[in-house]
Short mmCIF file of C-alpha atoms in Angstrom, two decimals:
data_model
loop_
_atom_site.label_atom_id
_atom_site.label_comp_id
_atom_site.label_asym_id
_atom_site.label_seq_id
_atom_site.Cartn_x
_atom_site.Cartn_y
_atom_site.Cartn_z
CA UNK A 1 -25.33 -35.14 43.16
CA UNK A 2 -27.65 -35.87 40.27
CA UNK A 3 -26.15 -39.20 40.13
CA UNK A 4 -26.51 -39.94 43.80
CA UNK A 5 -30.22 -38.91 43.06
CA UNK A 6 -30.68 -41.52 40.28
CA UNK A 7 -29.24 -44.26 42.43
CA UNK A 8 -31.77 -43.61 44.98
CA UNK A 9 -34.50 -43.62 42.81
CA UNK A 10 -33.29 -46.66 41.12
CA UNK A 11 -32.58 -48.41 44.28
CA UNK A 12 -36.26 -47.68 44.99
CA UNK A 13 -37.72 -48.73 42.00
CA UNK A 14 -36.03 -52.00 42.28
CA UNK A 15 -37.16 -52.51 45.75
CA UNK A 16 -40.50 -51.36 44.62
CA UNK A 17 -41.37 -54.00 41.79
CA UNK A 18 -39.39 -57.16 44.01
CA UNK A 19 -42.04 -56.12 46.67
CA UNK A 20 -44.90 -56.14 44.41
CA UNK A 21 -43.80 -59.20 42.54
CA UNK A 22 -43.69 -61.18 45.21
CA UNK A 23 -47.15 -60.67 46.42
CA UNK A 24 -48.75 -60.63 43.03
CA UNK A 25 -50.82 -64.01 42.95
CA UNK A 26 -52.12 -62.75 39.74
CA UNK A 27 -52.13 -65.56 36.49
CA UNK A 28 -52.44 -65.05 32.67
CA UNK A 29 -53.79 -67.71 30.69
CA UNK A 30 -53.50 -68.00 26.92
CA UNK A 31 -55.98 -70.20 25.30
CA UNK A 32 -55.70 -71.14 21.47
CA UNK A 33 -58.02 -74.57 21.17
CA UNK A 34 -56.98 -77.01 21.49
CA UNK A 35 -53.45 -75.44 23.18
CA UNK A 36 -53.65 -73.44 26.53
CA UNK A 37 -50.22 -71.63 28.24
CA UNK A 38 -50.64 -70.64 31.91
CA UNK A 39 -48.11 -68.39 33.22
CA UNK A 40 -47.78 -65.96 36.05
CA UNK A 41 -48.69 -62.16 36.01
CA UNK A 42 -45.07 -61.49 36.39
CA UNK A 43 -43.63 -63.58 33.79
CA UNK A 44 -46.13 -62.11 31.29
CA UNK A 45 -44.87 -58.60 32.33
CA UNK A 46 -41.32 -59.63 31.84
CA UNK A 47 -42.15 -61.24 28.32
CA UNK A 48 -44.18 -58.31 27.20
CA UNK A 49 -41.41 -56.04 28.07
CA UNK A 50 -38.78 -57.89 26.58
CA UNK A 51 -40.72 -58.14 23.06
CA UNK A 52 -41.33 -54.26 23.38
CA UNK A 53 -37.52 -54.28 23.71
CA UNK A 54 -36.97 -56.16 20.96
CA UNK A 55 -39.46 -55.01 18.48
CA UNK A 56 -37.85 -51.25 19.74
CA UNK A 57 -34.56 -52.42 18.55
CA UNK A 58 -35.84 -53.90 14.95
CA UNK A 59 -37.53 -50.30 14.51
CA UNK A 60 -34.38 -48.74 14.81
CA UNK A 61 -32.25 -50.97 12.77
CA UNK A 62 -34.71 -50.36 10.13
CA UNK A 63 -34.95 -46.68 10.89
CA UNK A 64 -30.87 -46.56 10.77
CA UNK A 65 -30.39 -48.92 7.22
CA UNK A 66 -32.63 -46.23 5.56
CA UNK A 67 -31.17 -43.29 7.06
CA UNK A 68 -27.38 -44.70 6.15
CA UNK A 69 -27.09 -43.07 2.26
CA UNK A 70 -28.12 -39.45 4.05
CA UNK A 71 -25.57 -40.11 6.66
CA UNK A 72 -22.84 -41.04 4.95
CA UNK A 73 -23.39 -37.87 2.28
CA UNK A 74 -23.17 -35.82 5.52
CA UNK A 75 -20.29 -37.75 6.78
CA UNK A 76 -18.72 -36.88 3.28
CA UNK A 77 -19.64 -33.71 3.18
CA UNK A 78 -18.19 -32.68 6.90
CA UNK A 79 -15.24 -34.65 5.75
CA UNK A 80 -14.81 -32.21 2.68
CA UNK A 81 -15.52 -29.03 4.97
CA UNK A 82 -12.91 -30.52 7.23
CA UNK A 83 -10.12 -30.60 4.10
CA UNK A 84 -11.40 -27.64 2.48
CA UNK A 85 -11.12 -25.46 5.74
CA UNK A 86 -7.80 -27.24 6.50
CA UNK A 87 -6.88 -26.54 3.00
CA UNK A 88 -7.56 -22.69 3.12
CA UNK A 89 -5.58 -22.20 6.73
CA UNK A 90 -2.45 -23.97 5.11
CA UNK A 91 -2.90 -22.30 1.88
CA UNK A 92 -3.25 -18.92 3.68
CA UNK A 93 -0.07 -19.95 6.28
CA UNK A 94 2.09 -20.96 3.65
CA UNK A 95 1.39 -17.27 1.85
CA UNK A 96 2.53 -15.78 4.95
CA UNK A 97 5.46 -18.00 5.27
CA UNK A 98 6.51 -17.13 1.88
CA UNK A 99 6.11 -20.73 0.41
CA UNK A 100 4.08 -19.93 -2.60
CA UNK A 101 4.38 -23.27 -4.14
CA UNK A 102 2.79 -25.03 -1.25
CA UNK A 103 0.08 -21.94 -0.81
CA UNK A 104 -1.09 -22.46 -4.74
CA UNK A 105 -1.45 -26.58 -3.80
CA UNK A 106 -3.34 -25.87 -0.86
CA UNK A 107 -5.57 -23.14 -2.64
CA UNK A 108 -6.36 -25.80 -5.41
CA UNK A 109 -7.77 -28.27 -1.89
CA UNK A 110 -9.60 -25.48 -0.73
CA UNK A 111 -10.93 -24.37 -3.61
CA UNK A 112 -12.52 -27.57 -3.81
CA UNK A 113 -15.75 -26.66 -1.17
CA UNK A 114 -17.73 -23.83 -3.12
CA UNK A 115 -18.08 -21.88 0.14
CA UNK A 116 -14.00 -21.21 -0.28
CA UNK A 117 -13.12 -20.93 -4.05
CA UNK A 118 -12.85 -17.35 -3.62
CA UNK A 119 -10.97 -16.83 -1.24
CA UNK A 120 -8.89 -19.73 -2.36
CA UNK A 121 -8.20 -18.13 -5.82
CA UNK A 122 -7.16 -14.77 -4.19
CA UNK A 123 -4.65 -16.66 -2.42
CA UNK A 124 -3.68 -18.79 -5.70
CA UNK A 125 -3.77 -15.88 -7.63
CA UNK A 126 -1.12 -13.92 -5.13
CA UNK A 127 0.88 -17.04 -5.09
CA UNK A 128 1.31 -17.71 -8.79
CA UNK A 129 2.05 -13.73 -8.71
CA UNK A 130 5.00 -14.03 -6.47
CA UNK A 131 6.07 -17.21 -8.88
CA UNK A 132 6.19 -14.91 -11.79
CA UNK A 133 3.40 -17.36 -13.49
CA UNK A 134 0.81 -14.32 -14.68
CA UNK A 135 -1.14 -17.64 -16.59
CA UNK A 136 -1.98 -19.30 -13.69
CA UNK A 137 -2.54 -16.07 -12.04
CA UNK A 138 -5.06 -14.71 -14.63
CA UNK A 139 -6.44 -18.27 -14.57
CA UNK A 140 -7.32 -17.97 -10.90
CA UNK A 141 -8.66 -14.33 -11.23
CA UNK A 142 -11.10 -15.50 -14.29
CA UNK A 143 -12.49 -18.48 -11.89
CA UNK A 144 -14.26 -16.10 -9.58
CA UNK A 145 -15.11 -13.41 -12.27
CA UNK A 146 -18.46 -14.45 -11.90
CA UNK A 147 -18.71 -13.84 -7.71
CA UNK A 148 -20.35 -10.75 -6.92
CA UNK A 149 -19.52 -11.58 -3.06
CA UNK A 150 -15.71 -11.46 -4.57
CA UNK A 151 -15.82 -8.70 -6.68
CA UNK A 152 -14.68 -5.98 -4.54
CA UNK A 153 -11.74 -8.10 -2.95
CA UNK A 154 -10.94 -9.23 -7.00
CA UNK A 155 -10.58 -6.17 -8.07
CA UNK A 156 -8.34 -4.82 -5.46
CA UNK A 157 -6.27 -7.86 -6.08
CA UNK A 158 -6.00 -7.48 -9.58
CA UNK A 159 -4.73 -3.66 -9.07
CA UNK A 160 -2.01 -4.61 -6.49
CA UNK A 161 -1.03 -7.53 -8.67
CA UNK A 162 -1.02 -5.32 -12.22
CA UNK A 163 0.56 -2.37 -10.87
CA UNK A 164 3.37 -4.60 -9.13
CA UNK A 165 3.80 -6.56 -12.51
CA UNK A 166 4.25 -2.59 -13.88
CA UNK A 167 1.04 -2.92 -15.90
CA UNK A 168 -0.21 0.47 -14.92
CA UNK A 169 -3.11 0.47 -17.84
CA UNK A 170 -4.49 -2.77 -17.15
CA UNK A 171 -4.52 -1.65 -13.39
CA UNK A 172 -6.38 1.22 -14.15
CA UNK A 173 -9.09 0.05 -15.79
CA UNK A 174 -9.83 -2.46 -13.04
CA UNK A 175 -9.81 0.62 -10.55
CA UNK A 176 -11.98 2.29 -12.90
CA UNK A 177 -14.38 -0.61 -12.54
CA UNK A 178 -14.30 -0.89 -8.89
CA UNK A 179 -14.60 2.99 -8.66
CA UNK A 180 -18.14 2.41 -10.99
CA UNK A 181 -20.03 1.25 -8.08
CA UNK A 182 -19.62 4.59 -6.42
CA UNK A 183 -17.34 3.54 -3.77
CA UNK A 184 -14.04 5.61 -2.22
CA UNK A 185 -11.98 3.01 -1.62
CA UNK A 186 -8.99 4.53 -0.23
CA UNK A 187 -6.59 1.34 -0.47
CA UNK A 188 -7.65 1.46 -4.13
CA UNK A 189 -6.95 5.05 -4.67
CA UNK A 190 -3.31 4.58 -2.87
CA UNK A 191 -2.89 1.70 -5.89
CA UNK A 192 -4.25 3.91 -8.17
CA UNK A 193 -1.71 6.58 -7.64
CA UNK A 194 0.61 3.99 -7.93
CA UNK A 195 -0.58 2.95 -11.43
CA UNK A 196 -0.51 6.73 -12.55
CA UNK A 197 2.87 7.25 -11.10
CA UNK A 198 3.88 4.14 -13.61
CA UNK A 199 2.12 5.74 -16.24
CA UNK A 200 3.54 9.00 -15.92
CA UNK A 201 0.12 10.63 -15.81
CA UNK A 202 1.62 13.09 -13.38
CA UNK A 203 -1.72 15.64 -13.08
CA UNK A 204 -3.70 12.51 -11.55
CA UNK A 205 -1.06 12.20 -9.57
CA UNK A 206 -1.17 15.01 -7.70
CA UNK A 207 -4.62 15.09 -8.04
CA UNK A 208 -4.91 12.13 -5.95
CA UNK A 209 -2.00 12.62 -3.37
CA UNK A 210 -3.89 15.95 -2.75
CA UNK A 211 -7.02 13.57 -1.75
CA UNK A 212 -4.80 10.94 -0.06
CA UNK A 213 -3.02 13.54 1.86
CA UNK A 214 -6.30 15.66 2.93
CA UNK A 215 -7.56 11.88 4.22
CA UNK A 216 -4.44 11.23 6.31
CA UNK A 217 -3.35 7.98 4.25
CA UNK A 218 -0.44 9.47 3.05
CA UNK A 219 3.00 10.33 5.25
CA UNK A 220 3.75 13.61 5.18
CA UNK A 221 7.20 13.23 3.92
CA UNK A 222 5.89 10.66 1.04
CA UNK A 223 3.29 13.37 -0.07
CA UNK A 224 5.88 16.14 -0.14
CA UNK A 225 8.21 13.71 -2.79
CA UNK A 226 5.43 12.68 -4.90
CA UNK A 227 4.32 16.27 -5.17
CA UNK A 228 8.44 17.19 -5.98
CA UNK A 229 8.74 14.19 -8.56
CA UNK A 230 5.29 15.24 -10.25
CA UNK A 231 6.32 18.59 -10.34
CA UNK A 232 9.84 17.86 -11.52
CA UNK A 233 8.38 15.44 -14.33
CA UNK A 234 5.79 18.16 -15.61
CA UNK A 235 8.42 21.18 -15.46
CA UNK A 236 10.87 18.81 -17.23
CA UNK A 237 8.22 17.19 -19.85
CA UNK A 238 7.60 20.59 -21.16
CA UNK A 239 11.10 21.21 -22.60
CA UNK A 240 12.02 25.10 -23.00
CA UNK A 241 8.46 26.12 -24.06
CA UNK A 242 7.75 29.38 -22.16
CA UNK A 243 4.20 29.21 -22.53
CA UNK A 244 3.94 25.56 -21.63
CA UNK A 245 5.66 26.02 -18.42
CA UNK A 246 3.57 29.03 -17.55
CA UNK A 247 0.36 26.79 -17.62
CA UNK A 248 2.35 24.12 -15.77
CA UNK A 249 2.77 26.69 -12.99
CA UNK A 250 -0.43 28.24 -13.11
CA UNK A 251 -2.08 25.35 -12.02
CA UNK A 252 0.27 24.86 -8.63
CA UNK A 253 -1.43 25.45 -5.53
CA UNK A 254 -0.17 28.17 -3.47
CA UNK A 255 0.95 26.02 -0.72
CA UNK A 256 3.21 24.15 -3.24
CA UNK A 257 4.84 26.88 -5.00
CA UNK A 258 6.95 28.22 -1.67
CA UNK A 259 7.93 24.70 -1.14
CA UNK A 260 12.24 24.29 -1.61
CA UNK A 261 12.42 21.74 -3.84
CA UNK A 262 9.60 22.96 -6.44
CA UNK A 263 10.26 26.71 -6.41
CA UNK A 264 13.67 25.70 -7.12
CA UNK A 265 12.88 23.27 -9.75
CA UNK A 266 10.14 25.86 -11.24
CA UNK A 267 12.94 28.62 -11.18
CA UNK A 268 15.50 26.83 -13.54
CA UNK A 269 12.67 25.48 -15.80
CA UNK A 270 11.78 29.29 -16.07
CA UNK A 271 15.61 30.24 -16.36
CA UNK A 272 16.14 27.30 -19.01
CA UNK A 273 13.25 28.94 -21.17
CA UNK A 274 14.74 32.74 -20.67
CA UNK A 275 12.16 33.80 -18.45
CA UNK A 276 14.58 35.11 -15.72
CA UNK A 277 11.98 37.67 -14.42
CA UNK A 278 9.56 35.36 -13.75
CA UNK A 279 12.43 32.66 -12.22
CA UNK A 280 13.38 35.40 -9.68
CA UNK A 281 10.27 36.31 -8.66
CA UNK A 282 9.74 32.90 -7.68
CA UNK A 283 12.94 32.29 -6.27
CA UNK A 284 12.45 35.42 -4.16
CA UNK A 285 8.92 34.25 -2.68
CA UNK A 286 10.19 31.06 -1.69
CA UNK A 287 13.26 32.60 0.15
CA UNK A 288 10.99 34.92 2.10
CA UNK A 289 8.81 31.72 2.86
CA UNK A 290 11.69 29.52 3.77
CA UNK A 291 15.47 29.56 3.31
CA UNK A 292 17.06 27.06 1.06
CA UNK A 293 20.60 26.53 -0.86
CA UNK A 294 18.67 25.04 -3.90
CA UNK A 295 16.75 28.21 -4.61
CA UNK A 296 19.69 30.56 -3.96
CA UNK A 297 21.39 28.82 -6.74
CA UNK A 298 18.33 29.39 -8.90
CA UNK A 299 17.97 33.02 -8.11
CA UNK A 300 21.64 33.58 -9.13
CA UNK A 301 21.13 31.66 -12.21
CA UNK A 302 18.20 34.52 -12.76
CA UNK A 303 20.86 37.50 -12.85
CA UNK A 304 19.33 40.30 -14.47
CA UNK A 305 21.21 42.07 -17.67
CA UNK A 306 24.62 43.67 -16.53
CA UNK A 307 23.53 47.47 -15.35
CA UNK A 308 20.09 46.63 -14.82
CA UNK A 309 17.96 48.15 -11.59
CA UNK A 310 17.04 44.30 -11.39
CA UNK A 311 20.46 43.22 -11.14
CA UNK A 312 21.12 46.12 -8.56
CA UNK A 313 17.88 45.21 -6.55
CA UNK A 314 19.46 41.42 -6.31
CA UNK A 315 22.79 42.58 -5.16
CA UNK A 316 20.87 44.34 -2.31
CA UNK A 317 18.62 41.50 -1.81
CA UNK A 318 21.46 39.32 -1.34
CA UNK A 319 23.75 41.53 1.01
CA UNK A 320 20.33 41.74 3.20
CA UNK A 321 20.13 38.37 3.44
CA UNK A 322 24.05 37.84 3.84
CA UNK A 323 23.99 40.15 6.95
CA UNK A 324 21.46 37.88 8.27
CA UNK A 325 23.16 34.66 7.58
CA UNK A 326 26.88 35.90 7.42
CA UNK A 327 28.24 32.33 7.08
CA UNK A 328 26.49 30.86 3.97
CA UNK A 329 28.30 29.76 1.52
CA UNK A 330 25.87 29.63 -1.35
CA UNK A 331 24.59 33.15 -0.36
CA UNK A 332 28.38 34.62 -0.50
CA UNK A 333 28.64 32.85 -3.73
CA UNK A 334 25.51 33.70 -5.63
CA UNK A 335 26.39 37.56 -4.23
CA UNK A 336 29.98 37.49 -5.56
CA UNK A 337 28.34 36.33 -8.91
CA UNK A 338 26.20 38.76 -9.17
CA UNK A 339 28.63 41.79 -8.19
CA UNK A 340 31.09 40.06 -11.15
CA UNK A 341 28.61 40.31 -13.64
CA UNK A 342 27.37 44.32 -12.37
CA UNK A 343 31.55 44.38 -12.76
CA UNK A 344 31.77 45.15 -8.78
CA UNK A 345 35.29 43.91 -8.95
CA UNK A 346 36.33 44.66 -5.20
CA UNK A 347 33.24 43.53 -3.78
CA UNK A 348 33.03 40.51 -6.15
CA UNK A 349 36.84 39.11 -5.11
CA UNK A 350 35.31 39.39 -1.48
CA UNK A 351 32.19 37.88 -1.41
CA UNK A 352 33.63 35.11 -3.69
CA UNK A 353 36.74 34.45 -1.06
CA UNK A 354 34.02 34.22 1.73
CA UNK A 355 32.50 31.66 -0.39
CA UNK A 356 35.74 29.85 -1.17
CA UNK A 357 36.48 29.80 2.55
CA UNK A 358 33.15 28.45 3.81
CA UNK A 359 32.79 26.33 1.43
CA UNK A 360 32.58 22.30 2.26
CA UNK A 361 31.28 20.99 -1.42
CA UNK A 362 34.03 20.28 -3.66
CA UNK A 363 31.70 21.40 -6.70
CA UNK A 364 31.25 24.93 -5.02
CA UNK A 365 34.94 24.78 -4.64
CA UNK A 366 35.51 24.63 -8.19
CA UNK A 367 32.54 27.05 -9.45
CA UNK A 368 34.21 29.63 -6.68
CA UNK A 369 37.40 29.18 -8.14
CA UNK A 370 36.46 29.40 -11.54
CA UNK A 371 34.66 32.59 -10.79
CA UNK A 372 37.67 34.03 -9.43
CA UNK A 373 39.65 33.31 -12.38
CA UNK A 374 37.34 35.10 -14.73
CA UNK A 375 37.32 38.01 -12.17
CA UNK A 376 41.07 38.06 -12.21
CA UNK A 377 41.21 37.97 -16.15
CA UNK A 378 38.75 40.46 -16.47
CA UNK A 379 41.27 42.81 -14.58
CA UNK A 380 44.29 41.64 -16.49
CA UNK A 381 45.82 39.58 -13.86
CA UNK A 382 46.82 36.50 -15.86
CA UNK A 383 48.90 34.37 -13.35
CA UNK A 384 46.29 35.01 -10.74
CA UNK A 385 43.60 33.69 -13.05
CA UNK A 386 45.83 30.74 -14.12
CA UNK A 387 45.96 29.93 -10.80
CA UNK A 388 42.65 29.59 -10.05
CA UNK A 389 41.93 28.11 -13.40
CA UNK A 390 44.14 25.00 -11.96
CA UNK A 391 42.67 24.96 -8.70
CA UNK A 392 39.27 24.84 -10.31
CA UNK A 393 40.70 21.65 -12.41
CA UNK A 394 41.62 19.80 -9.71
CA UNK A 395 38.68 20.59 -7.39
CA UNK A 396 36.90 18.70 -10.72
CA UNK A 397 38.93 16.28 -10.50
CA UNK A 398 38.71 15.38 -7.12
#
């Protein structure tokens, strides 16, 4: 519609000019003695219009010539931006595709554009790290060390790459620098936790697990497993020092003390240090909170002295539990072992044979046969004892 209106306007203007020019009798005289030029007014108007167009074209040409260096510089800048942005896209694409050599080369092209230098350096550092080139990786990261706008991204990359390279001390230094700004970066806490785990700094691992678990930043199964690893390492590192083990256990939160794996490991550590009374208390509390065969084994190893009230209480507890779990082989074995220690021969034989009939694990079969052999040997039944010793040895071979 707009084009049609323009055509109508142009046609009207052409008709108007033609009519005006046809009935225009005017003349123009240019007199410069002794010369004189006579022409019609219409020709003069046409020549004046042509002169204006020529002057306009000349001025445009001069201006374009003067602006040529700026236009060339702008063109080159646009070309550099296109090439730099393309290089950044290619670098990121190659990195995600796993073509790390191509990614680093593209990052070099992208880094030629100052606006892309920071991101290109991070991509180049990751690519070099994947190619096991730590010198080039560190060179990329050092190149943007003074760029405050990239500080957080650079430190996060440093932490991640150093943890992956098993350099926990250097990674923790970068984490401290990042935390110095007052930020509580969840992803940084996760990588710090991994660095502390590599450095075997278990108390700090536990602290970070609690923080991350509270913020829903860890899967519950992973959080539970990390707690188990930490407590196992802490209890193992203390060896057989009773006071050290007590100090470690005193720092364990109440909610963790009844977790089966932690309770079993703690009871085992207390048993190894000769602290059987405390091991029994730990196992009994854990079994009241939830049943677990590992805790039952630790409870069996924490048997009191023969003839003591403690041992009789253990036997009574196990008999009550066995009524609730009549087919629990581990519990029957524990009860039979306790009765054997108390020299309750009939009960010991009955419970051990029950454990043998319900046992599915070759290690338990071996241990039950060994206990039965000891029982028959104590009763002077050498033939039966020898048979159980033989079955125990065969189970050990299998």
